[in-house]
């Protein structure tokens, strides 16, 4: 998992790497940052083409459609980066510490964030955003590293993009702009609330109920409490890894960063990467 960054190591600019750029764009990243720091602290978010993005026709031979789809997605992920510039170092540190290595909802995308100089030389800028004006809410769970992208519009656009001899900017921009809008219903919100309450209970396994007589805590009880180790594999948390309704969102107002949630996110990422192998 990520480590806390100190001021001396940080800059006022971040790059977001290895995202599924046919799903997420500059508007989404601006909104994610704006949910964590105030609007005026974010100067710009730019989607920039990388050197790999200049070689989109180098996919090579594929033995089947699944391998072709996998390669096209990997190329797309490495073809762009998002450069986010803030008005100072502190908001960049906050964004890094809150998001790096966490999953974007239940999308299968994990934030890979680095500090860079705001004047870093980048490739062609394909999108620039300075406000939340163009943001459209998305249900990222729908886009979880698609097994059959040819069945939808994104899959067809990807196939056109990576079989064309020349880079098609119109297709690239269309891929980046695709979005779905679906409001989160009250039932899912309630499930998430219950989940956070359950995690909070884990913080104090030996809490004494106030409506019961207070008794002296024995040496054995103290030893038991101090030796308790949080286990992310506990069956009570199994739904976190299988049910999208229980996705942990680090930008949610009720999210409280602690080591237990870090362990859960680390285990979820391990399972995801193991599945991808």
PDB file of C-alpha atoms in Angstrom:
ATOM      1  CA  UNK A   1       0.000   0.000   0.000  1.00  0.00           C
ATOM      2  CA  UNK A   2       0.963   3.641  -0.182  1.00  0.00           C
ATOM      3  CA  UNK A   3       3.026   5.420   2.443  1.00  0.00           C
ATOM      4  CA  UNK A   4       2.448   8.865   3.888  1.00  0.00           C
ATOM      5  CA  UNK A   5       4.399  11.482   1.912  1.00  0.00           C
ATOM      6  CA  UNK A   6       6.217  14.319   3.632  1.00  0.00           C
ATOM      7  CA  UNK A   7       6.411  17.893   2.372  1.00  0.00           C
ATOM      8  CA  UNK A   8      10.088  17.561   1.469  1.00  0.00           C
ATOM      9  CA  UNK A   9       9.389  14.787  -1.063  1.00  0.00           C
ATOM     10  CA  UNK A  10       6.326  16.350  -2.625  1.00  0.00           C
ATOM     11  CA  UNK A  11       5.521  18.871  -5.351  1.00  0.00           C
ATOM     12  CA  UNK A  12       2.362  20.725  -6.311  1.00  0.00           C
ATOM     13  CA  UNK A  13       1.680  18.419  -9.284  1.00  0.00           C
ATOM     14  CA  UNK A  14       0.625  14.787  -9.625  1.00  0.00           C
ATOM     15  CA  UNK A  15       0.354  12.332 -12.491  1.00  0.00           C
ATOM     16  CA  UNK A  16      -2.254   9.570 -12.538  1.00  0.00           C
ATOM     17  CA  UNK A  17      -0.956   6.492 -14.367  1.00  0.00           C
ATOM     18  CA  UNK A  18      -2.307   3.199 -15.724  1.00  0.00           C
ATOM     19  CA  UNK A  19      -5.980   4.096 -15.673  1.00  0.00           C
ATOM     20  CA  UNK A  20      -8.585   2.723 -18.061  1.00  0.00           C
ATOM     21  CA  UNK A  21      -8.757   5.832 -20.231  1.00  0.00           C
ATOM     22  CA  UNK A  22     -11.779   4.638 -22.187  1.00  0.00           C
ATOM     23  CA  UNK A  23     -13.695   5.012 -18.911  1.00  0.00           C
ATOM     24  CA  UNK A  24     -12.165   7.849 -16.893  1.00  0.00           C
ATOM     25  CA  UNK A  25     -11.303  11.332 -18.155  1.00  0.00           C
ATOM     26  CA  UNK A  26     -10.084  14.717 -16.900  1.00  0.00           C
ATOM     27  CA  UNK A  27     -13.556  15.698 -15.678  1.00  0.00           C
ATOM     28  CA  UNK A  28     -13.727  12.605 -13.486  1.00  0.00           C
ATOM     29  CA  UNK A  29     -10.284  13.170 -11.981  1.00  0.00           C
ATOM     30  CA  UNK A  30     -11.029  16.849 -11.350  1.00  0.00           C
ATOM     31  CA  UNK A  31     -14.202  15.867  -9.490  1.00  0.00           C
ATOM     32  CA  UNK A  32     -12.384  13.194  -7.464  1.00  0.00           C
ATOM     33  CA  UNK A  33      -9.836  15.782  -6.355  1.00  0.00           C
ATOM     34  CA  UNK A  34     -12.507  18.395  -5.684  1.00  0.00           C
ATOM     35  CA  UNK A  35     -14.242  15.950  -3.332  1.00  0.00           C
ATOM     36  CA  UNK A  36     -11.066  15.904  -1.205  1.00  0.00           C
ATOM     37  CA  UNK A  37      -9.691  19.452  -1.462  1.00  0.00           C
ATOM     38  CA  UNK A  38     -11.452  22.735  -2.173  1.00  0.00           C
ATOM     39  CA  UNK A  39     -12.127  23.750  -5.762  1.00  0.00           C
ATOM     40  CA  UNK A  40      -9.836  26.770  -5.781  1.00  0.00           C
ATOM     41  CA  UNK A  41      -6.810  24.623  -4.901  1.00  0.00           C
ATOM     42  CA  UNK A  42      -7.023  22.728  -8.211  1.00  0.00           C
ATOM     43  CA  UNK A  43      -5.521  24.675 -11.122  1.00  0.00           C
ATOM     44  CA  UNK A  44      -5.812  22.232 -14.032  1.00  0.00           C
ATOM     45  CA  UNK A  45      -6.276  18.598 -14.965  1.00  0.00           C
ATOM     46  CA  UNK A  46      -4.849  17.561 -18.330  1.00  0.00           C
ATOM     47  CA  UNK A  47      -4.932  14.262 -20.193  1.00  0.00           C
ATOM     48  CA  UNK A  48      -1.574  13.928 -21.961  1.00  0.00           C
ATOM     49  CA  UNK A  49      -0.424  11.405 -24.524  1.00  0.00           C
ATOM     50  CA  UNK A  50       2.687   9.371 -23.675  1.00  0.00           C
ATOM     51  CA  UNK A  51       5.342   7.933 -25.984  1.00  0.00           C
ATOM     52  CA  UNK A  52       3.412   4.674 -25.935  1.00  0.00           C
ATOM     53  CA  UNK A  53       0.421   6.628 -27.176  1.00  0.00           C
ATOM     54  CA  UNK A  54       2.340   7.487 -30.324  1.00  0.00           C
ATOM     55  CA  UNK A  55       2.689   3.772 -31.130  1.00  0.00           C
ATOM     56  CA  UNK A  56      -0.919   2.594 -30.870  1.00  0.00           C
ATOM     57  CA  UNK A  57      -0.545   0.427 -33.981  1.00  0.00           C
ATOM     58  CA  UNK A  58       2.137  -1.773 -32.386  1.00  0.00           C
ATOM     59  CA  UNK A  59      -0.227  -4.301 -30.840  1.00  0.00           C
ATOM     60  CA  UNK A  60       1.339  -7.299 -32.566  1.00  0.00           C
ATOM     61  CA  UNK A  61      -0.126 -10.718 -33.255  1.00  0.00           C
ATOM     62  CA  UNK A  62      -2.804 -12.179 -30.962  1.00  0.00           C
ATOM     63  CA  UNK A  63      -3.874 -15.801 -30.667  1.00  0.00           C
ATOM     64  CA  UNK A  64      -7.519 -15.000 -29.917  1.00  0.00           C
ATOM     65  CA  UNK A  65     -10.010 -12.195 -29.271  1.00  0.00           C
ATOM     66  CA  UNK A  66      -9.481 -12.256 -25.503  1.00  0.00           C
ATOM     67  CA  UNK A  67      -5.732 -11.695 -25.891  1.00  0.00           C
ATOM     68  CA  UNK A  68      -6.397  -8.921 -28.405  1.00  0.00           C
ATOM     69  CA  UNK A  69      -8.791  -7.219 -25.987  1.00  0.00           C
ATOM     70  CA  UNK A  70      -6.318  -7.539 -23.129  1.00  0.00           C
ATOM     71  CA  UNK A  71      -3.468  -6.063 -25.184  1.00  0.00           C
ATOM     72  CA  UNK A  72      -5.572  -3.169 -26.462  1.00  0.00           C
ATOM     73  CA  UNK A  73      -6.587  -2.285 -22.913  1.00  0.00           C
ATOM     74  CA  UNK A  74      -2.986  -2.405 -21.665  1.00  0.00           C
ATOM     75  CA  UNK A  75      -1.848  -0.193 -24.542  1.00  0.00           C
ATOM     76  CA  UNK A  76      -4.652   2.267 -23.879  1.00  0.00           C
ATOM     77  CA  UNK A  77      -3.758   2.434 -20.163  1.00  0.00           C
ATOM     78  CA  UNK A  78      -0.131   3.273 -20.969  1.00  0.00           C
ATOM     79  CA  UNK A  79      -0.982   5.685 -23.789  1.00  0.00           C
ATOM     80  CA  UNK A  80      -2.105   8.532 -21.550  1.00  0.00           C
ATOM     81  CA  UNK A  81      -1.501  10.115 -18.147  1.00  0.00           C
ATOM     82  CA  UNK A  82      -3.461  12.722 -16.230  1.00  0.00           C
ATOM     83  CA  UNK A  83      -1.418  15.693 -15.023  1.00  0.00           C
ATOM     84  CA  UNK A  84      -3.032  17.495 -12.083  1.00  0.00           C
ATOM     85  CA  UNK A  85      -1.590  20.834 -10.949  1.00  0.00           C
ATOM     86  CA  UNK A  86      -2.530  22.406  -7.605  1.00  0.00           C
ATOM     87  CA  UNK A  87      -1.953  25.875  -6.193  1.00  0.00           C
ATOM     88  CA  UNK A  88       0.466  24.525  -3.563  1.00  0.00           C
ATOM     89  CA  UNK A  89       2.117  21.353  -2.271  1.00  0.00           C
ATOM     90  CA  UNK A  90      -0.318  20.614   0.570  1.00  0.00           C
ATOM     91  CA  UNK A  91      -3.407  19.697  -1.525  1.00  0.00           C
ATOM     92  CA  UNK A  92      -1.232  17.449  -3.702  1.00  0.00           C
ATOM     93  CA  UNK A  93      -0.027  15.621  -0.586  1.00  0.00           C
ATOM     94  CA  UNK A  94      -3.611  15.222   0.627  1.00  0.00           C
ATOM     95  CA  UNK A  95      -4.793  13.792  -2.698  1.00  0.00           C
ATOM     96  CA  UNK A  96      -1.833  11.408  -2.837  1.00  0.00           C
ATOM     97  CA  UNK A  97      -2.326  10.148   0.710  1.00  0.00           C
ATOM     98  CA  UNK A  98      -6.076   9.699   0.233  1.00  0.00           C
ATOM     99  CA  UNK A  99      -6.143   8.041  -3.203  1.00  0.00           C
ATOM    100  CA  UNK A 100      -2.859   6.340  -4.113  1.00  0.00           C
ATOM    101  CA  UNK A 101      -3.246   2.537  -4.310  1.00  0.00           C
ATOM    102  CA  UNK A 102      -6.972   2.666  -3.541  1.00  0.00           C
ATOM    103  CA  UNK A 103      -9.587   1.333  -5.947  1.00  0.00           C
ATOM    104  CA  UNK A 104     -11.929   3.634  -7.841  1.00  0.00           C
ATOM    105  CA  UNK A 105     -15.247   2.342  -6.536  1.00  0.00           C
ATOM    106  CA  UNK A 106     -15.533  -1.259  -7.789  1.00  0.00           C
ATOM    107  CA  UNK A 107     -14.057  -0.592 -11.235  1.00  0.00           C
ATOM    108  CA  UNK A 108     -10.924  -2.740 -10.997  1.00  0.00           C
ATOM    109  CA  UNK A 109      -8.871   0.462 -11.454  1.00  0.00           C
ATOM    110  CA  UNK A 110      -6.353   1.236  -8.712  1.00  0.00           C
ATOM    111  CA  UNK A 111      -4.869   4.711  -8.472  1.00  0.00           C
ATOM    112  CA  UNK A 112      -1.165   4.861  -9.335  1.00  0.00           C
ATOM    113  CA  UNK A 113      -0.103   8.407  -8.480  1.00  0.00           C
ATOM    114  CA  UNK A 114       3.331  10.084  -8.617  1.00  0.00           C
ATOM    115  CA  UNK A 115       4.688  13.523  -7.734  1.00  0.00           C
ATOM    116  CA  UNK A 116       6.164  15.455 -10.684  1.00  0.00           C
ATOM    117  CA  UNK A 117       7.286  18.958 -11.574  1.00  0.00           C
ATOM    118  CA  UNK A 118       4.311  20.962 -12.854  1.00  0.00           C
ATOM    119  CA  UNK A 119       6.401  21.992 -15.878  1.00  0.00           C
ATOM    120  CA  UNK A 120       7.244  18.414 -16.813  1.00  0.00           C
ATOM    121  CA  UNK A 121       7.463  17.861 -20.554  1.00  0.00           C
ATOM    122  CA  UNK A 122       4.477  15.853 -21.746  1.00  0.00           C
ATOM    123  CA  UNK A 123       3.157  14.627 -25.034  1.00  0.00           C
ATOM    124  CA  UNK A 124       0.150  16.061 -26.811  1.00  0.00           C
ATOM    125  CA  UNK A 125      -2.576  17.329 -24.466  1.00  0.00           C
ATOM    126  CA  UNK A 126      -5.916  15.845 -25.539  1.00  0.00           C
ATOM    127  CA  UNK A 127      -8.127  17.294 -22.793  1.00  0.00           C
ATOM    128  CA  UNK A 128      -7.833  20.196 -20.337  1.00  0.00           C
ATOM    129  CA  UNK A 129     -10.245  20.833 -17.460  1.00  0.00           C
ATOM    130  CA  UNK A 130     -10.275  23.723 -14.988  1.00  0.00           C
ATOM    131  CA  UNK A 131     -13.678  23.210 -13.324  1.00  0.00           C
ATOM    132  CA  UNK A 132     -16.382  20.620 -12.617  1.00  0.00           C
ATOM    133  CA  UNK A 133     -18.616  22.074 -15.306  1.00  0.00           C
ATOM    134  CA  UNK A 134     -18.304  19.105 -17.669  1.00  0.00           C
ATOM    135  CA  UNK A 135     -18.550  16.384 -15.016  1.00  0.00           C
ATOM    136  CA  UNK A 136     -21.164  13.651 -15.478  1.00  0.00           C
ATOM    137  CA  UNK A 137     -21.574  11.083 -12.706  1.00  0.00           C
ATOM    138  CA  UNK A 138     -20.682   7.502 -13.667  1.00  0.00           C
ATOM    139  CA  UNK A 139     -21.301   4.057 -12.259  1.00  0.00           C
ATOM    140  CA  UNK A 140     -17.735   2.720 -12.512  1.00  0.00           C
ATOM    141  CA  UNK A 141     -18.844  -0.752 -11.496  1.00  0.00           C
ATOM    142  CA  UNK A 142     -20.259  -1.142 -15.010  1.00  0.00           C
ATOM    143  CA  UNK A 143     -16.811  -0.752 -16.528  1.00  0.00           C
ATOM    144  CA  UNK A 144     -14.885  -3.288 -14.447  1.00  0.00           C
ATOM    145  CA  UNK A 145     -12.085  -4.327 -16.819  1.00  0.00           C
ATOM    146  CA  UNK A 146     -14.430  -5.627 -19.418  1.00  0.00           C
ATOM    147  CA  UNK A 147     -14.091  -9.260 -20.412  1.00  0.00           C
ATOM    148  CA  UNK A 148     -16.066  -8.697 -23.636  1.00  0.00           C
ATOM    149  CA  UNK A 149     -15.540  -5.064 -24.738  1.00  0.00           C
ATOM    150  CA  UNK A 150     -16.518  -5.899 -28.349  1.00  0.00           C
ATOM    151  CA  UNK A 151     -20.119  -6.224 -27.121  1.00  0.00           C
ATOM    152  CA  UNK A 152     -20.440  -2.518 -26.395  1.00  0.00           C
ATOM    153  CA  UNK A 153     -19.544   0.818 -27.920  1.00  0.00           C
ATOM    154  CA  UNK A 154     -16.221   1.118 -26.117  1.00  0.00           C
ATOM    155  CA  UNK A 155     -15.139  -2.263 -27.434  1.00  0.00           C
ATOM    156  CA  UNK A 156     -15.989  -1.340 -30.998  1.00  0.00           C
ATOM    157  CA  UNK A 157     -14.147   1.974 -30.720  1.00  0.00           C
ATOM    158  CA  UNK A 158     -11.099   0.230 -29.277  1.00  0.00           C
ATOM    159  CA  UNK A 159     -11.071  -2.254 -32.124  1.00  0.00           C
ATOM    160  CA  UNK A 160     -11.216   0.555 -34.698  1.00  0.00           C
ATOM    161  CA  UNK A 161      -8.528   2.506 -32.880  1.00  0.00           C
ATOM    162  CA  UNK A 162      -5.987  -0.280 -32.638  1.00  0.00           C
ATOM    163  CA  UNK A 163      -6.531  -1.758 -36.104  1.00  0.00           C
ATOM    164  CA  UNK A 164      -6.134   1.595 -37.847  1.00  0.00           C
ATOM    165  CA  UNK A 165      -2.757   2.389 -39.427  1.00  0.00           C
ATOM    166  CA  UNK A 166      -2.803   5.964 -38.163  1.00  0.00           C
ATOM    167  CA  UNK A 167      -3.749   7.395 -34.780  1.00  0.00           C
ATOM    168  CA  UNK A 168      -7.354   8.568 -34.940  1.00  0.00           C
ATOM    169  CA  UNK A 169      -7.727  11.543 -32.584  1.00  0.00           C
ATOM    170  CA  UNK A 170     -11.494  11.588 -33.022  1.00  0.00           C
ATOM    171  CA  UNK A 171     -11.776   8.013 -31.776  1.00  0.00           C
ATOM    172  CA  UNK A 172      -9.435   8.721 -28.867  1.00  0.00           C
ATOM    173  CA  UNK A 173     -11.464  11.723 -27.778  1.00  0.00           C
ATOM    174  CA  UNK A 174     -14.697   9.780 -28.139  1.00  0.00           C
ATOM    175  CA  UNK A 175     -13.326   6.997 -25.958  1.00  0.00           C
ATOM    176  CA  UNK A 176     -12.345   9.467 -23.257  1.00  0.00           C
ATOM    177  CA  UNK A 177     -15.722  11.233 -23.331  1.00  0.00           C
ATOM    178  CA  UNK A 178     -17.889   8.120 -22.927  1.00  0.00           C
ATOM    179  CA  UNK A 179     -19.822   8.232 -19.661  1.00  0.00           C
ATOM    180  CA  UNK A 180     -22.839   6.719 -17.969  1.00  0.00           C
ATOM    181  CA  UNK A 181     -24.903   8.400 -15.301  1.00  0.00           C
ATOM    182  CA  UNK A 182     -26.673   6.352 -12.648  1.00  0.00           C
ATOM    183  CA  UNK A 183     -27.663   7.606  -9.205  1.00  0.00           C
ATOM    184  CA  UNK A 184     -26.759   5.488  -6.213  1.00  0.00           C
ATOM    185  CA  UNK A 185     -29.983   4.297  -4.574  1.00  0.00           C
ATOM    186  CA  UNK A 186     -30.801   4.573  -0.884  1.00  0.00           C
ATOM    187  CA  UNK A 187     -30.464   0.830  -0.310  1.00  0.00           C
ATOM    188  CA  UNK A 188     -26.792   0.840  -1.388  1.00  0.00           C
ATOM    189  CA  UNK A 189     -26.088   3.917   0.732  1.00  0.00           C
ATOM    190  CA  UNK A 190     -27.559   2.159   3.764  1.00  0.00           C
ATOM    191  CA  UNK A 191     -25.457  -0.965   3.113  1.00  0.00           C
ATOM    192  CA  UNK A 192     -22.294   1.140   2.980  1.00  0.00           C
ATOM    193  CA  UNK A 193     -23.259   2.871   6.220  1.00  0.00           C
ATOM    194  CA  UNK A 194     -23.701  -0.492   7.939  1.00  0.00           C
ATOM    195  CA  UNK A 195     -20.328  -1.640   6.622  1.00  0.00           C
ATOM    196  CA  UNK A 196     -18.518   1.379   8.043  1.00  0.00           C
ATOM    197  CA  UNK A 197     -20.256   0.837  11.369  1.00  0.00           C
ATOM    198  CA  UNK A 198     -19.006  -2.765  11.387  1.00  0.00           C
ATOM    199  CA  UNK A 199     -15.425  -1.665  10.693  1.00  0.00           C
ATOM    200  CA  UNK A 200     -15.635   0.912  13.465  1.00  0.00           C
ATOM    201  CA  UNK A 201     -16.662  -1.846  15.898  1.00  0.00           C
ATOM    202  CA  UNK A 202     -13.416  -3.632  15.098  1.00  0.00           C
ATOM    203  CA  UNK A 203     -11.485  -0.695  16.535  1.00  0.00           C
ATOM    204  CA  UNK A 204     -12.508  -1.611  20.068  1.00  0.00           C
ATOM    205  CA  UNK A 205     -13.182  -5.306  20.603  1.00  0.00           C
ATOM    206  CA  UNK A 206     -13.353  -5.022  24.400  1.00  0.00           C
ATOM    207  CA  UNK A 207     -15.632  -2.007  24.721  1.00  0.00           C
ATOM    208  CA  UNK A 208     -17.761  -2.276  27.878  1.00  0.00           C
ATOM    209  CA  UNK A 209     -21.476  -1.633  27.369  1.00  0.00           C
ATOM    210  CA  UNK A 210     -22.567   1.365  29.423  1.00  0.00           C
ATOM    211  CA  UNK A 211     -25.800  -0.269  30.557  1.00  0.00           C
ATOM    212  CA  UNK A 212     -23.935  -3.120  32.303  1.00  0.00           C
ATOM    213  CA  UNK A 213     -22.165  -2.931  35.675  1.00  0.00           C
ATOM    214  CA  UNK A 214     -18.531  -1.935  35.311  1.00  0.00           C
ATOM    215  CA  UNK A 215     -16.192  -4.705  36.397  1.00  0.00           C
ATOM    216  CA  UNK A 216     -12.467  -4.768  36.858  1.00  0.00           C
ATOM    217  CA  UNK A 217     -10.623  -5.855  33.738  1.00  0.00           C
ATOM    218  CA  UNK A 218      -8.490  -8.876  34.528  1.00  0.00           C
ATOM    219  CA  UNK A 219      -4.896  -9.368  33.418  1.00  0.00           C
ATOM    220  CA  UNK A 220      -6.042 -12.141  31.076  1.00  0.00           C
ATOM    221  CA  UNK A 221      -8.606  -9.848  29.441  1.00  0.00           C
ATOM    222  CA  UNK A 222      -6.009  -7.125  28.987  1.00  0.00           C
ATOM    223  CA  UNK A 223      -3.659  -9.629  27.386  1.00  0.00           C
ATOM    224  CA  UNK A 224      -6.399 -10.859  25.066  1.00  0.00           C
ATOM    225  CA  UNK A 225      -7.283  -7.315  23.986  1.00  0.00           C
ATOM    226  CA  UNK A 226      -3.689  -6.299  23.330  1.00  0.00           C
ATOM    227  CA  UNK A 227      -2.990  -9.422  21.295  1.00  0.00           C
ATOM    228  CA  UNK A 228      -5.977  -8.976  18.998  1.00  0.00           C
ATOM    229  CA  UNK A 229      -4.933  -8.703  15.346  1.00  0.00           C
ATOM    230  CA  UNK A 230      -7.318  -7.456  12.681  1.00  0.00           C
ATOM    231  CA  UNK A 231      -7.811 -10.080   9.971  1.00  0.00           C
ATOM    232  CA  UNK A 232      -9.033  -8.833   6.558  1.00  0.00           C
ATOM    233  CA  UNK A 233      -9.867 -12.469   5.703  1.00  0.00           C
ATOM    234  CA  UNK A 234     -12.472 -12.580   8.474  1.00  0.00           C
ATOM    235  CA  UNK A 235     -15.688 -14.017   7.019  1.00  0.00           C
ATOM    236  CA  UNK A 236     -17.585 -10.950   8.205  1.00  0.00           C
ATOM    237  CA  UNK A 237     -15.807  -8.920   5.520  1.00  0.00           C
ATOM    238  CA  UNK A 238     -16.248 -11.407   2.664  1.00  0.00           C
ATOM    239  CA  UNK A 239     -18.878  -9.243   0.958  1.00  0.00           C
ATOM    240  CA  UNK A 240     -16.275  -6.503   0.522  1.00  0.00           C
ATOM    241  CA  UNK A 241     -14.527  -8.628  -2.079  1.00  0.00           C
ATOM    242  CA  UNK A 242     -17.567  -9.981  -3.921  1.00  0.00           C
ATOM    243  CA  UNK A 243     -20.455  -7.507  -3.676  1.00  0.00           C
ATOM    244  CA  UNK A 244     -20.171  -4.167  -5.492  1.00  0.00           C
ATOM    245  CA  UNK A 245     -22.682  -2.650  -3.056  1.00  0.00           C
ATOM    246  CA  UNK A 246     -19.967  -2.811  -0.391  1.00  0.00           C
ATOM    247  CA  UNK A 247     -17.237  -1.044  -2.360  1.00  0.00           C
ATOM    248  CA  UNK A 248     -15.100   1.246  -0.183  1.00  0.00           C
ATOM    249  CA  UNK A 249     -15.016   4.773  -1.580  1.00  0.00           C
ATOM    250  CA  UNK A 250     -12.171   6.859  -0.058  1.00  0.00           C
ATOM    251  CA  UNK A 251     -13.895  10.067  -1.228  1.00  0.00           C
ATOM    252  CA  UNK A 252     -17.095   9.273   0.697  1.00  0.00           C
ATOM    253  CA  UNK A 253     -17.816  11.709   3.583  1.00  0.00           C
ATOM    254  CA  UNK A 254     -18.086   8.799   6.052  1.00  0.00           C
ATOM    255  CA  UNK A 255     -14.741   7.295   5.037  1.00  0.00           C
ATOM    256  CA  UNK A 256     -12.208   7.326   7.875  1.00  0.00           C
ATOM    257  CA  UNK A 257      -8.707   6.287   6.894  1.00  0.00           C
ATOM    258  CA  UNK A 258      -7.176   3.689   9.234  1.00  0.00           C
ATOM    259  CA  UNK A 259      -4.917   0.647   9.082  1.00  0.00           C
ATOM    260  CA  UNK A 260      -7.835  -1.788   9.000  1.00  0.00           C
ATOM    261  CA  UNK A 261      -9.311  -0.250   5.869  1.00  0.00           C
ATOM    262  CA  UNK A 262      -5.826  -0.167   4.335  1.00  0.00           C
ATOM    263  CA  UNK A 263      -5.530  -3.912   4.980  1.00  0.00           C
ATOM    264  CA  UNK A 264      -8.902  -4.506   3.340  1.00  0.00           C
ATOM    265  CA  UNK A 265      -7.946  -2.461   0.265  1.00  0.00           C
ATOM    266  CA  UNK A 266      -4.618  -4.278   0.037  1.00  0.00           C
ATOM    267  CA  UNK A 267      -6.348  -7.675   0.173  1.00  0.00           C
ATOM    268  CA  UNK A 268      -8.877  -6.627  -2.461  1.00  0.00           C
ATOM    269  CA  UNK A 269      -6.105  -5.469  -4.783  1.00  0.00           C
ATOM    270  CA  UNK A 270      -4.204  -8.734  -4.202  1.00  0.00           C
ATOM    271  CA  UNK A 271      -7.265 -10.762  -5.184  1.00  0.00           C
ATOM    272  CA  UNK A 272      -7.867  -8.609  -8.240  1.00  0.00           C
ATOM    273  CA  UNK A 273      -4.274  -8.925  -9.475  1.00  0.00           C
ATOM    274  CA  UNK A 274      -4.284 -12.667  -8.787  1.00  0.00           C
ATOM    275  CA  UNK A 275      -7.440 -13.021 -10.876  1.00  0.00           C
ATOM    276  CA  UNK A 276      -5.854 -11.086 -13.738  1.00  0.00           C
ATOM    277  CA  UNK A 277      -2.794 -13.383 -13.901  1.00  0.00           C
TER     278      UNK A 277
END
